[in-house]
Amino acid sequence: MSSMPDAIVKQDAKYLADNARRRKQFSLWFYFLCVAIALISVVILVVLMISIWSQGQSRLSSDLLTRSHSELEIERSGMWPAILGSLFVCGTCALVALPLGVGTAVFLEEFQPTNKLLRWIHGFVQLNISNLAGVPSIVYGLLGLTVFVYMFNVFGQIRVNESAGMEIMGYKHFYQVLTLEPGHVVFVPQSDPTKRQTTFDEPFQAVDPDGNSIEISIWTPGTPKPSDPAIRRQTVRAGAIGGTITERSWYYFRLPFDKSFLSGGLTLALVILPIIIISSQESLRGVPSSLREASMGLGATTWQTVRDVCLPAALPGIMTGAILAMGRAIGEAAPILVVMGAAVAKSTGPKHLMDDAVTMPVLIFNWAGRQQDEFKELSAAAIIVLLVVLLLLNSTAIYIRHHVQKAQS
């Protein structure tokens, strides 16, 4: 008596052949469906690229890469300040998000608590990180506006044309005074930061535009006016009013951050942080447990195992997640519009930590919304430049990833 079930022993050959043919047909149809979906995506991408190229290729010139936005010479408008602004904002974003995201992933994945309460907190944090990955970026923009730009008004409200909040370092306040020589000014160090203007009726010490200390004399109306230009540059009218002007170093820092590129970079870091954490966790989970057990069996601590075994093995996956996250950051416009505004009239990149910046997505948004055809062509050309910059950054990161992966093997 056979031990095999009758359903297996007494199978109908014709039924089995039909069933096999039907499964092969389903498999073939599913294959063609996947190919069709992939081809549709590629065709849509190619149509978009051809449309953008045909519209913007005529504006791909050296002016586009070396000049700034201009209302008077639209044909010669460029995006150099926007390229610098995007690099500064995304650099700030990477410096904050990458170590914080990878560190959080290591803590959540490799240092899981054993206490019941701590495990509940660990699960709660994990659940929130997963949910935050799907939150629209405009919500992060509103969060960045409250936290980084205004800091809940803890350090005072931001006012137009006034020193906002608490200035920490990298600044010098002067009174700017016009001398008797037309167009020539001297600067007097400001002793009281709350006094916005002052009047000069007596001789005083000042510095010229070159930074040299000079003695300033007072000329009283009704008396002979000096005719020597050198003397006129060291003389001011009695009752002359000096207004406040601020000289800022590159490390100028204040609280709150106001509409600076630092606020924009920190807000973008919030946007991509959940993506980096989740991708880093998936990479760490892919490391075989046998490697951890072997390391622990040799007497290594948990930190030594993470540092010397888990992180090197998971590094290619972590870098892949970081590349995808930075690609999203460089193309984000909504949070930047909320935090830094839509102004594009800037001729240089950021000059200090608290300086504002124009980014490429905001410039494209501004140009694409204008009525003139020249600006629409410029926006298409700017999209091409943005794609090229994105490809260069991704290619560099992929090369580094493969170089590291090859060195490990």
mmCIF file of C-alpha atoms in Angstrom:
data_model
loop_
_atom_site.group_PDB
_atom_site.id
_atom_site.type_symbol
_atom_site.label_atom_id
_atom_site.label_comp_id
_atom_site.label_asym_id
_atom_site.label_seq_id
_atom_site.Cartn_x
_atom_site.Cartn_y
_atom_site.Cartn_z
ATOM 1 C CA MET A 1 0.000 0.000 0.000
ATOM 2 C CA SER A 2 1.398 3.320 -1.040
ATOM 3 C CA SER A 3 1.996 5.922 1.701
ATOM 4 C CA MET A 4 1.421 8.801 -0.757
ATOM 5 C CA PRO A 5 -2.015 10.543 -0.618
ATOM 6 C CA ASP A 6 -4.474 9.684 -3.377
ATOM 7 C CA ALA A 7 -4.632 13.364 -4.419
ATOM 8 C CA ILE A 8 -0.979 13.066 -5.421
ATOM 9 C CA VAL A 9 -0.902 9.508 -6.757
ATOM 10 C CA LYS A 10 -4.119 9.675 -8.836
ATOM 11 C CA GLN A 11 -3.618 13.037 -10.537
ATOM 12 C CA ASP A 12 -5.149 13.706 -13.907
ATOM 13 C CA ALA A 13 -2.385 14.211 -16.462
ATOM 14 C CA LYS A 14 -4.532 16.446 -18.667
ATOM 15 C CA TYR A 15 -5.535 18.597 -15.689
ATOM 16 C CA LEU A 16 -1.889 18.963 -14.649
ATOM 17 C CA ALA A 17 -0.849 19.939 -18.179
ATOM 18 C CA ASP A 18 -3.645 22.531 -18.457
ATOM 19 C CA ASN A 19 -2.798 23.904 -15.024
ATOM 20 C CA ALA A 20 0.879 24.247 -15.900
ATOM 21 C CA ARG A 21 0.047 25.951 -19.218
ATOM 22 C CA ARG A 22 -2.343 28.352 -17.459
ATOM 23 C CA ARG A 23 0.272 29.295 -14.848
ATOM 24 C CA LYS A 24 2.862 29.899 -17.546
ATOM 25 C CA GLN A 25 0.409 32.154 -19.387
ATOM 26 C CA PHE A 26 -0.287 34.134 -16.207
ATOM 27 C CA SER A 27 3.431 34.434 -15.619
ATOM 28 C CA LEU A 28 3.973 35.643 -19.192
ATOM 29 C CA TRP A 29 1.120 38.201 -18.946
ATOM 30 C CA PHE A 30 2.478 39.516 -15.651
ATOM 31 C CA TYR A 31 5.921 39.851 -17.234
ATOM 32 C CA PHE A 32 4.528 41.867 -20.151
ATOM 33 C CA LEU A 33 2.450 43.989 -17.727
ATOM 34 C CA CYS A 34 5.578 44.893 -15.749
ATOM 35 C CA VAL A 35 7.480 45.689 -18.951
ATOM 36 C CA ALA A 36 4.574 47.864 -20.180
ATOM 37 C CA ILE A 37 4.420 49.789 -16.899
ATOM 38 C CA ALA A 38 8.172 50.339 -16.991
ATOM 39 C CA LEU A 39 8.021 51.477 -20.628
ATOM 40 C CA ILE A 40 5.173 53.907 -19.873
ATOM 41 C CA SER A 41 7.258 55.451 -17.072
ATOM 42 C CA VAL A 42 10.288 55.727 -19.334
ATOM 43 C CA VAL A 43 8.212 57.240 -22.181
ATOM 44 C CA ILE A 44 6.693 59.852 -19.833
ATOM 45 C CA LEU A 45 10.178 60.723 -18.540
ATOM 46 C CA VAL A 46 11.583 60.980 -22.083
ATOM 47 C CA VAL A 47 8.676 63.198 -23.218
ATOM 48 C CA LEU A 48 9.234 65.493 -20.231
ATOM 49 C CA MET A 49 12.980 65.652 -20.895
ATOM 50 C CA ILE A 50 12.461 66.394 -24.599
ATOM 51 C CA SER A 51 9.891 69.086 -23.772
ATOM 52 C CA ILE A 52 12.183 70.750 -21.230
ATOM 53 C CA TRP A 53 15.201 70.488 -23.525
ATOM 54 C CA SER A 54 13.381 71.963 -26.545
ATOM 55 C CA GLN A 55 12.098 74.850 -24.447
ATOM 56 C CA GLY A 56 15.240 75.673 -22.518
ATOM 57 C CA GLN A 57 18.239 74.616 -24.644
ATOM 58 C CA SER A 58 18.477 78.063 -26.252
ATOM 59 C CA ARG A 59 19.107 79.617 -22.799
ATOM 60 C CA LEU A 60 21.930 77.251 -21.832
ATOM 61 C CA SER A 61 24.761 79.763 -21.938
ATOM 62 C CA SER A 62 27.569 80.971 -19.726
ATOM 63 C CA ASP A 63 25.337 83.844 -18.567
ATOM 64 C CA LEU A 64 22.911 81.340 -17.021
ATOM 65 C CA LEU A 65 25.680 79.875 -14.847
ATOM 66 C CA THR A 66 27.618 83.063 -14.008
ATOM 67 C CA ARG A 67 25.067 85.866 -13.653
ATOM 68 C CA SER A 68 22.227 86.633 -11.228
ATOM 69 C CA HIS A 69 18.512 87.305 -11.681
ATOM 70 C CA SER A 70 17.796 90.572 -13.473
ATOM 71 C CA GLU A 71 14.537 92.385 -14.171
ATOM 72 C CA LEU A 72 16.135 94.797 -16.652
ATOM 73 C CA GLU A 73 18.159 92.309 -18.725
ATOM 74 C CA ILE A 74 15.939 89.259 -18.770
ATOM 75 C CA GLU A 75 17.887 87.596 -21.587
ATOM 76 C CA ARG A 76 21.056 87.712 -19.477
ATOM 77 C CA SER A 77 19.500 86.529 -16.201
ATOM 78 C CA GLY A 78 21.403 83.755 -14.480
ATOM 79 C CA MET A 79 21.239 81.401 -11.516
ATOM 80 C CA TRP A 80 24.736 81.528 -10.008
ATOM 81 C CA PRO A 81 23.499 82.803 -6.584
ATOM 82 C CA ALA A 82 20.826 80.062 -6.634
ATOM 83 C CA ILE A 83 23.440 77.353 -7.302
ATOM 84 C CA LEU A 84 25.561 78.625 -4.395
ATOM 85 C CA GLY A 85 22.469 78.931 -2.180
ATOM 86 C CA SER A 86 21.364 75.349 -2.913
ATOM 87 C CA LEU A 87 24.857 74.021 -2.133
ATOM 88 C CA PHE A 88 24.977 75.926 1.179
ATOM 89 C CA VAL A 89 21.454 74.855 2.210
ATOM 90 C CA CYS A 90 21.964 71.205 1.222
ATOM 91 C CA GLY A 91 25.429 71.173 2.838
ATOM 92 C CA THR A 92 23.908 72.349 6.118
ATOM 93 C CA CYS A 93 21.165 69.752 5.730
ATOM 94 C CA ALA A 94 23.686 66.934 5.164
ATOM 95 C CA LEU A 95 25.928 67.989 8.079
ATOM 96 C CA VAL A 96 22.948 67.822 10.459
ATOM 97 C CA ALA A 97 20.780 65.004 9.070
ATOM 98 C CA LEU A 98 23.381 62.331 8.221
ATOM 99 C CA PRO A 99 25.120 61.933 11.624
ATOM 100 C CA LEU A 100 21.858 62.437 13.520
ATOM 101 C CA GLY A 101 19.926 59.964 11.333
ATOM 102 C CA VAL A 102 22.588 57.242 11.323
ATOM 103 C CA GLY A 103 23.168 57.662 15.069
ATOM 104 C CA THR A 104 19.454 57.352 15.772
ATOM 105 C CA ALA A 105 19.216 54.227 13.594
ATOM 106 C CA VAL A 106 22.169 52.626 15.406
ATOM 107 C CA PHE A 107 20.617 53.387 18.792
ATOM 108 C CA LEU A 108 17.173 52.058 17.829
ATOM 109 C CA GLU A 109 18.489 48.927 16.095
ATOM 110 C CA GLU A 110 21.592 47.894 18.043
ATOM 111 C CA PHE A 111 20.863 49.118 21.588
ATOM 112 C CA GLN A 112 17.321 47.864 22.074
ATOM 113 C CA PRO A 113 16.278 48.035 25.775
ATOM 114 C CA THR A 114 15.233 45.034 27.836
ATOM 115 C CA ASN A 115 13.101 46.923 30.365
ATOM 116 C CA LYS A 116 9.347 46.741 29.605
ATOM 117 C CA LEU A 117 8.750 50.496 29.932
ATOM 118 C CA LEU A 118 11.787 51.372 27.824
ATOM 119 C CA ARG A 119 10.701 48.838 25.182
ATOM 120 C CA TRP A 120 7.309 50.562 25.012
ATOM 121 C CA ILE A 121 9.011 53.952 24.587
ATOM 122 C CA HIS A 122 11.310 52.415 21.959
ATOM 123 C CA GLY A 123 8.314 51.102 20.009
ATOM 124 C CA PHE A 124 6.504 54.445 20.336
ATOM 125 C CA VAL A 125 9.500 56.309 18.912
ATOM 126 C CA GLN A 126 9.840 53.765 16.095
ATOM 127 C CA LEU A 127 6.152 54.133 15.192
ATOM 128 C CA ASN A 128 6.411 57.938 15.068
ATOM 129 C CA ILE A 129 9.504 57.847 12.870
ATOM 130 C CA SER A 130 7.682 55.581 10.402
ATOM 131 C CA ASN A 131 4.696 57.952 10.333
ATOM 132 C CA LEU A 132 6.860 61.081 9.964
ATOM 133 C CA ALA A 133 8.312 59.695 6.710
ATOM 134 C CA GLY A 134 4.911 60.235 5.070
ATOM 135 C CA VAL A 135 4.225 63.750 6.348
ATOM 136 C CA PRO A 136 4.054 66.387 3.532
ATOM 137 C CA SER A 137 7.100 68.629 3.372
ATOM 138 C CA ILE A 138 4.973 71.798 3.722
ATOM 139 C CA VAL A 139 4.208 70.691 7.300
ATOM 140 C CA TYR A 140 7.936 70.542 8.029
ATOM 141 C CA GLY A 141 8.196 74.032 6.540
ATOM 142 C CA LEU A 142 5.665 75.371 9.045
ATOM 143 C CA LEU A 143 7.506 73.560 11.838
ATOM 144 C CA GLY A 144 10.841 75.059 10.729
ATOM 145 C CA LEU A 145 9.271 78.526 10.562
ATOM 146 C CA THR A 146 8.152 78.291 14.190
ATOM 147 C CA VAL A 147 11.201 76.532 15.632
ATOM 148 C CA PHE A 148 14.183 77.958 13.700
ATOM 149 C CA VAL A 149 13.021 81.266 12.202
ATOM 150 C CA TYR A 150 11.101 82.658 15.192
ATOM 151 C CA MET A 151 12.132 80.219 17.984
ATOM 152 C CA PHE A 152 8.698 80.740 19.555
ATOM 153 C CA ASN A 153 9.630 84.457 19.992
ATOM 154 C CA VAL A 154 11.660 83.489 23.073
ATOM 155 C CA PHE A 155 14.507 85.803 21.988
ATOM 156 C CA GLY A 156 12.256 88.677 20.900
ATOM 157 C CA GLN A 157 10.260 89.386 17.782
ATOM 158 C CA ILE A 158 11.975 89.966 14.459
ATOM 159 C CA ARG A 159 11.608 93.561 13.237
ATOM 160 C CA VAL A 160 12.374 95.027 9.838
ATOM 161 C CA ASN A 161 15.681 96.969 9.588
ATOM 162 C CA GLU A 162 16.561 96.292 13.226
ATOM 163 C CA SER A 163 18.956 93.909 14.910
ATOM 164 C CA ALA A 164 16.767 90.920 15.661
ATOM 165 C CA GLY A 165 16.847 88.902 18.837
ATOM 166 C CA MET A 166 20.117 88.167 20.610
ATOM 167 C CA GLU A 167 23.357 88.684 18.661
ATOM 168 C CA ILE A 168 26.024 86.269 19.899
ATOM 169 C CA MET A 169 29.226 86.898 17.882
ATOM 170 C CA GLY A 170 30.766 88.146 14.626
ATOM 171 C CA TYR A 171 29.255 91.648 14.497
ATOM 172 C CA LYS A 172 30.293 95.292 14.913
ATOM 173 C CA HIS A 173 27.826 98.182 15.061
ATOM 174 C CA PHE A 174 28.877 101.635 13.765
ATOM 175 C CA TYR A 175 27.294 105.036 13.280
ATOM 176 C CA GLN A 176 27.726 106.067 9.653
ATOM 177 C CA VAL A 177 28.307 109.838 9.244
ATOM 178 C CA LEU A 178 28.527 111.855 6.017
ATOM 179 C CA THR A 179 31.568 114.214 5.857
ATOM 180 C CA LEU A 180 31.835 117.556 4.039
ATOM 181 C CA GLU A 181 33.332 115.723 1.029
ATOM 182 C CA PRO A 182 30.357 114.565 -1.092
ATOM 183 C CA GLY A 183 29.908 110.787 -1.062
ATOM 184 C CA HIS A 184 32.513 110.195 1.669
ATOM 185 C CA VAL A 185 31.509 108.688 5.019
ATOM 186 C CA VAL A 186 33.271 107.760 8.247
ATOM 187 C CA PHE A 187 32.272 105.233 10.890
ATOM 188 C CA VAL A 188 32.022 105.636 14.662
ATOM 189 C CA PRO A 189 31.865 102.509 16.887
ATOM 190 C CA GLN A 190 28.433 102.265 18.490
ATOM 191 C CA SER A 191 28.598 102.037 22.281
ATOM 192 C CA ASP A 192 24.868 101.766 23.031
ATOM 193 C CA PRO A 193 23.195 99.099 20.794
ATOM 194 C CA THR A 194 19.706 100.415 21.646
ATOM 195 C CA LYS A 195 20.452 103.932 20.347
ATOM 196 C CA ARG A 196 19.712 103.835 16.606
ATOM 197 C CA GLN A 197 20.906 107.403 15.842
ATOM 198 C CA THR A 198 23.219 109.974 17.403
ATOM 199 C CA THR A 199 24.138 113.647 16.796
ATOM 200 C CA PHE A 200 27.718 114.936 16.526
ATOM 201 C CA ASP A 201 28.471 118.458 17.874
ATOM 202 C CA GLU A 202 32.035 117.936 19.126
ATOM 203 C CA PRO A 203 35.230 116.461 17.586
ATOM 204 C CA PHE A 204 35.362 112.666 17.825
ATOM 205 C CA GLN A 205 37.375 109.567 16.855
ATOM 206 C CA ALA A 206 36.228 107.551 13.849
ATOM 207 C CA VAL A 207 37.498 105.060 11.243
ATOM 208 C CA ASP A 208 37.565 105.617 7.492
ATOM 209 C CA PRO A 209 36.271 103.017 4.948
ATOM 210 C CA ASP A 210 39.779 101.452 4.911
ATOM 211 C CA GLY A 211 39.675 100.874 8.677
ATOM 212 C CA ASN A 212 42.205 103.596 9.623
ATOM 213 C CA SER A 213 41.549 105.570 12.824
ATOM 214 C CA ILE A 214 41.159 109.345 12.211
ATOM 215 C CA GLU A 215 40.267 112.478 14.200
ATOM 216 C CA ILE A 216 37.073 114.139 12.937
ATOM 217 C CA SER A 217 36.581 117.931 13.243
ATOM 218 C CA ILE A 218 33.314 119.869 13.418
ATOM 219 C CA TRP A 219 32.408 122.605 10.950
ATOM 220 C CA THR A 220 29.851 125.173 12.156
ATOM 221 C CA PRO A 221 27.633 126.737 9.457
ATOM 222 C CA GLY A 222 28.401 130.475 9.040
ATOM 223 C CA THR A 223 32.155 129.955 9.413
ATOM 224 C CA PRO A 224 34.619 129.494 6.480
ATOM 225 C CA LYS A 225 34.230 126.019 4.965
ATOM 226 C CA PRO A 226 37.471 124.060 4.355
ATOM 227 C CA SER A 227 38.436 123.822 0.695
ATOM 228 C CA ASP A 228 41.097 121.069 0.910
ATOM 229 C CA PRO A 229 39.448 117.698 0.013
ATOM 230 C CA ALA A 230 41.652 115.875 2.543
ATOM 231 C CA ILE A 231 40.437 118.186 5.352
ATOM 232 C CA ARG A 232 36.808 117.959 4.163
ATOM 233 C CA ARG A 233 37.007 114.141 4.421
ATOM 234 C CA GLN A 234 37.889 114.574 8.133
ATOM 235 C CA THR A 235 35.235 117.188 8.901
ATOM 236 C CA VAL A 236 31.495 116.858 9.519
ATOM 237 C CA ARG A 237 28.802 119.475 9.857
ATOM 238 C CA ALA A 238 27.761 120.429 13.398
ATOM 239 C CA GLY A 239 24.580 118.556 14.262
ATOM 240 C CA ALA A 240 25.278 115.801 11.725
ATOM 241 C CA ILE A 241 23.215 112.656 12.373
ATOM 242 C CA GLY A 242 24.782 109.188 12.259
ATOM 243 C CA GLY A 243 22.656 106.115 11.522
ATOM 244 C CA THR A 244 23.452 102.569 12.594
ATOM 245 C CA ILE A 245 25.234 100.221 10.207
ATOM 246 C CA THR A 246 26.396 96.679 11.046
ATOM 247 C CA GLU A 247 29.547 94.924 9.835
ATOM 248 C CA ARG A 248 29.139 91.136 9.939
ATOM 249 C CA SER A 249 31.855 88.459 9.798
ATOM 250 C CA TRP A 250 31.286 85.050 8.173
ATOM 251 C CA TYR A 251 30.714 83.511 11.621
ATOM 252 C CA TYR A 252 28.043 86.058 12.576
ATOM 253 C CA PHE A 253 25.552 84.235 14.794
ATOM 254 C CA ARG A 254 22.317 85.318 16.444
ATOM 255 C CA LEU A 255 19.155 83.915 17.992
ATOM 256 C CA PRO A 256 16.602 83.384 16.498
ATOM 257 C CA PHE A 257 17.989 82.358 13.121
ATOM 258 C CA ASP A 258 15.523 84.501 11.113
ATOM 259 C CA LYS A 259 15.094 83.772 7.385
ATOM 260 C CA SER A 260 18.663 82.510 6.932
ATOM 261 C CA PHE A 261 20.091 79.629 4.915
ATOM 262 C CA LEU A 262 20.809 77.984 8.277
ATOM 263 C CA SER A 263 17.050 77.868 8.993
ATOM 264 C CA GLY A 264 16.429 76.430 5.519
ATOM 265 C CA GLY A 265 19.094 73.746 5.920
ATOM 266 C CA LEU A 266 17.827 72.700 9.351
ATOM 267 C CA THR A 267 14.252 72.507 8.043
ATOM 268 C CA LEU A 268 15.337 70.297 5.133
ATOM 269 C CA ALA A 269 17.196 68.127 7.664
ATOM 270 C CA LEU A 270 13.855 67.540 9.396
ATOM 271 C CA VAL A 271 12.309 66.548 6.046
ATOM 272 C CA ILE A 272 14.880 63.855 5.192
ATOM 273 C CA LEU A 273 15.711 62.680 8.720
ATOM 274 C CA PRO A 274 12.995 59.922 8.830
ATOM 275 C CA ILE A 275 14.149 58.622 5.420
ATOM 276 C CA ILE A 276 17.765 58.341 6.580
ATOM 277 C CA ILE A 277 16.771 56.673 9.859
ATOM 278 C CA ILE A 278 14.547 54.070 8.189
ATOM 279 C CA SER A 279 17.011 53.236 5.396
ATOM 280 C CA SER A 280 19.873 52.970 7.903
ATOM 281 C CA GLN A 281 17.804 50.653 10.099
ATOM 282 C CA GLU A 282 17.010 48.414 7.112
ATOM 283 C CA SER A 283 20.720 48.265 6.250
ATOM 284 C CA LEU A 284 21.655 47.316 9.813
ATOM 285 C CA ARG A 285 18.956 44.616 9.854
ATOM 286 C CA GLY A 286 20.543 43.137 6.731
ATOM 287 C CA VAL A 287 23.798 42.448 8.572
ATOM 288 C CA PRO A 288 23.839 38.682 9.447
ATOM 289 C CA SER A 289 23.385 37.946 13.138
ATOM 290 C CA SER A 290 26.246 35.463 12.947
ATOM 291 C CA LEU A 291 28.676 38.384 12.528
ATOM 292 C CA ARG A 292 27.399 40.020 15.727
ATOM 293 C CA GLU A 293 27.485 36.710 17.620
ATOM 294 C CA ALA A 294 31.044 35.994 16.446
ATOM 295 C CA SER A 295 32.186 39.466 17.528
ATOM 296 C CA MET A 296 30.492 39.193 20.917
ATOM 297 C CA GLY A 297 31.918 35.681 21.305
ATOM 298 C CA LEU A 298 35.429 37.086 20.943
ATOM 299 C CA GLY A 299 34.776 39.427 23.864
ATOM 300 C CA ALA A 300 33.938 42.619 22.011
ATOM 301 C CA THR A 301 31.491 45.059 23.588
ATOM 302 C CA THR A 302 28.251 46.109 21.882
ATOM 303 C CA TRP A 303 29.780 49.412 20.786
ATOM 304 C CA GLN A 304 32.889 47.689 19.413
ATOM 305 C CA THR A 305 30.668 45.265 17.484
ATOM 306 C CA VAL A 306 28.620 48.142 16.039
ATOM 307 C CA ARG A 307 31.692 50.208 15.161
ATOM 308 C CA ASP A 308 33.887 47.476 13.670
ATOM 309 C CA VAL A 309 31.368 44.951 12.300
ATOM 310 C CA CYS A 310 27.827 46.259 11.780
ATOM 311 C CA LEU A 311 28.473 49.780 10.468
ATOM 312 C CA PRO A 312 31.125 48.759 7.881
ATOM 313 C CA ALA A 313 28.886 45.953 6.613
ATOM 314 C CA ALA A 314 25.824 48.246 6.397
ATOM 315 C CA LEU A 315 27.667 51.251 4.948
ATOM 316 C CA PRO A 316 26.685 50.688 1.260
ATOM 317 C CA GLY A 317 22.989 50.531 2.179
ATOM 318 C CA ILE A 318 23.282 53.558 4.469
ATOM 319 C CA MET A 319 24.945 55.570 1.697
ATOM 320 C CA THR A 320 22.224 54.543 -0.761
ATOM 321 C CA GLY A 321 19.552 55.876 1.588
ATOM 322 C CA ALA A 322 21.545 59.065 2.156
ATOM 323 C CA ILE A 323 21.884 59.613 -1.616
ATOM 324 C CA LEU A 324 18.134 59.242 -2.148
ATOM 325 C CA ALA A 325 17.411 61.572 0.783
ATOM 326 C CA MET A 326 19.805 64.283 -0.446
ATOM 327 C CA GLY A 327 18.262 64.003 -3.903
ATOM 328 C CA ARG A 328 14.905 64.848 -2.366
ATOM 329 C CA ALA A 329 16.403 67.701 -0.315
ATOM 330 C CA ILE A 330 17.986 69.490 -3.280
ATOM 331 C CA GLY A 331 14.681 69.470 -5.170
ATOM 332 C CA GLU A 332 12.397 70.576 -2.313
ATOM 333 C CA ALA A 333 10.740 73.968 -2.783
ATOM 334 C CA ALA A 334 7.749 74.045 -0.413
ATOM 335 C CA PRO A 335 9.601 74.151 2.957
ATOM 336 C CA ILE A 336 12.159 76.618 1.564
ATOM 337 C CA LEU A 337 9.363 78.924 0.387
ATOM 338 C CA VAL A 338 7.786 78.855 3.851
ATOM 339 C CA VAL A 339 11.035 79.364 5.773
ATOM 340 C CA MET A 340 13.043 81.707 3.511
ATOM 341 C CA GLY A 341 10.383 83.313 1.313
ATOM 342 C CA ALA A 342 10.207 83.617 -2.481
ATOM 343 C CA ALA A 343 12.644 86.530 -3.015
ATOM 344 C CA VAL A 344 15.164 85.925 -5.830
ATOM 345 C CA ALA A 345 16.807 89.374 -6.103
ATOM 346 C CA LYS A 346 20.213 88.401 -4.718
ATOM 347 C CA SER A 347 23.496 88.799 -6.566
ATOM 348 C CA THR A 348 25.765 86.575 -4.418
ATOM 349 C CA GLY A 349 25.693 83.482 -2.269
ATOM 350 C CA PRO A 350 25.440 83.633 1.557
ATOM 351 C CA LYS A 351 28.153 85.801 3.148
ATOM 352 C CA HIS A 352 27.653 84.737 6.782
ATOM 353 C CA LEU A 353 25.776 82.135 8.800
ATOM 354 C CA MET A 354 22.692 84.303 9.214
ATOM 355 C CA ASP A 355 22.535 85.478 5.590
ATOM 356 C CA ASP A 356 19.591 84.563 3.388
ATOM 357 C CA ALA A 357 19.929 82.619 0.144
ATOM 358 C CA VAL A 358 18.149 81.824 -3.094
ATOM 359 C CA THR A 359 17.821 78.148 -4.010
ATOM 360 C CA MET A 360 17.336 76.603 -7.440
ATOM 361 C CA PRO A 361 13.792 75.221 -6.860
ATOM 362 C CA VAL A 362 12.605 78.641 -5.601
ATOM 363 C CA LEU A 363 14.187 80.429 -8.580
ATOM 364 C CA ILE A 364 12.551 77.946 -11.004
ATOM 365 C CA PHE A 365 9.201 78.439 -9.228
ATOM 366 C CA ASN A 366 9.552 82.217 -9.575
ATOM 367 C CA TRP A 367 10.586 82.174 -13.246
ATOM 368 C CA ALA A 368 7.954 79.622 -14.285
ATOM 369 C CA GLY A 369 5.174 81.775 -12.800
ATOM 370 C CA ARG A 370 6.043 84.903 -14.822
ATOM 371 C CA GLN A 371 4.250 86.050 -17.964
ATOM 372 C CA GLN A 372 7.307 86.744 -20.141
ATOM 373 C CA ASP A 373 8.327 83.928 -22.476
ATOM 374 C CA GLU A 374 11.987 84.629 -21.711
ATOM 375 C CA PHE A 375 11.488 83.691 -18.063
ATOM 376 C CA LYS A 376 9.638 80.489 -19.038
ATOM 377 C CA GLU A 377 12.597 79.493 -21.233
ATOM 378 C CA LEU A 378 14.972 80.356 -18.402
ATOM 379 C CA SER A 379 12.980 78.175 -16.013
ATOM 380 C CA ALA A 380 13.292 75.200 -18.422
ATOM 381 C CA ALA A 381 17.047 75.815 -18.715
ATOM 382 C CA ALA A 382 17.304 76.043 -14.912
ATOM 383 C CA ILE A 383 15.544 72.670 -14.594
ATOM 384 C CA ILE A 384 18.200 71.144 -16.867
ATOM 385 C CA VAL A 385 20.963 72.649 -14.694
ATOM 386 C CA LEU A 386 19.232 71.355 -11.541
ATOM 387 C CA LEU A 387 19.074 67.841 -13.015
ATOM 388 C CA VAL A 388 22.745 67.991 -13.993
ATOM 389 C CA VAL A 389 23.760 69.158 -10.499
ATOM 390 C CA LEU A 390 21.642 66.373 -8.993
ATOM 391 C CA LEU A 391 23.229 63.769 -11.270
ATOM 392 C CA LEU A 392 26.730 65.025 -10.409
ATOM 393 C CA LEU A 393 26.069 64.836 -6.667
ATOM 394 C CA ASN A 394 24.486 61.380 -6.941
ATOM 395 C CA SER A 395 27.280 60.111 -9.202
ATOM 396 C CA THR A 396 29.901 61.307 -6.730
ATOM 397 C CA ALA A 397 28.105 59.619 -3.836
ATOM 398 C CA ILE A 398 27.641 56.383 -5.816
ATOM 399 C CA TYR A 399 31.351 56.376 -6.751
ATOM 400 C CA ILE A 400 32.308 56.798 -3.079
ATOM 401 C CA ARG A 401 29.894 54.008 -2.115
ATOM 402 C CA HIS A 402 31.362 51.585 -4.664
ATOM 403 C CA HIS A 403 34.892 52.601 -3.649
ATOM 404 C CA VAL A 404 34.105 51.806 0.005
ATOM 405 C CA GLN A 405 32.329 48.570 -0.957
ATOM 406 C CA LYS A 406 35.308 47.481 -3.054
ATOM 407 C CA ALA A 407 37.738 48.281 -0.249
ATOM 408 C CA GLN A 408 35.706 46.092 2.143
ATOM 409 C CA SER A 409 35.616 43.085 -0.198
#
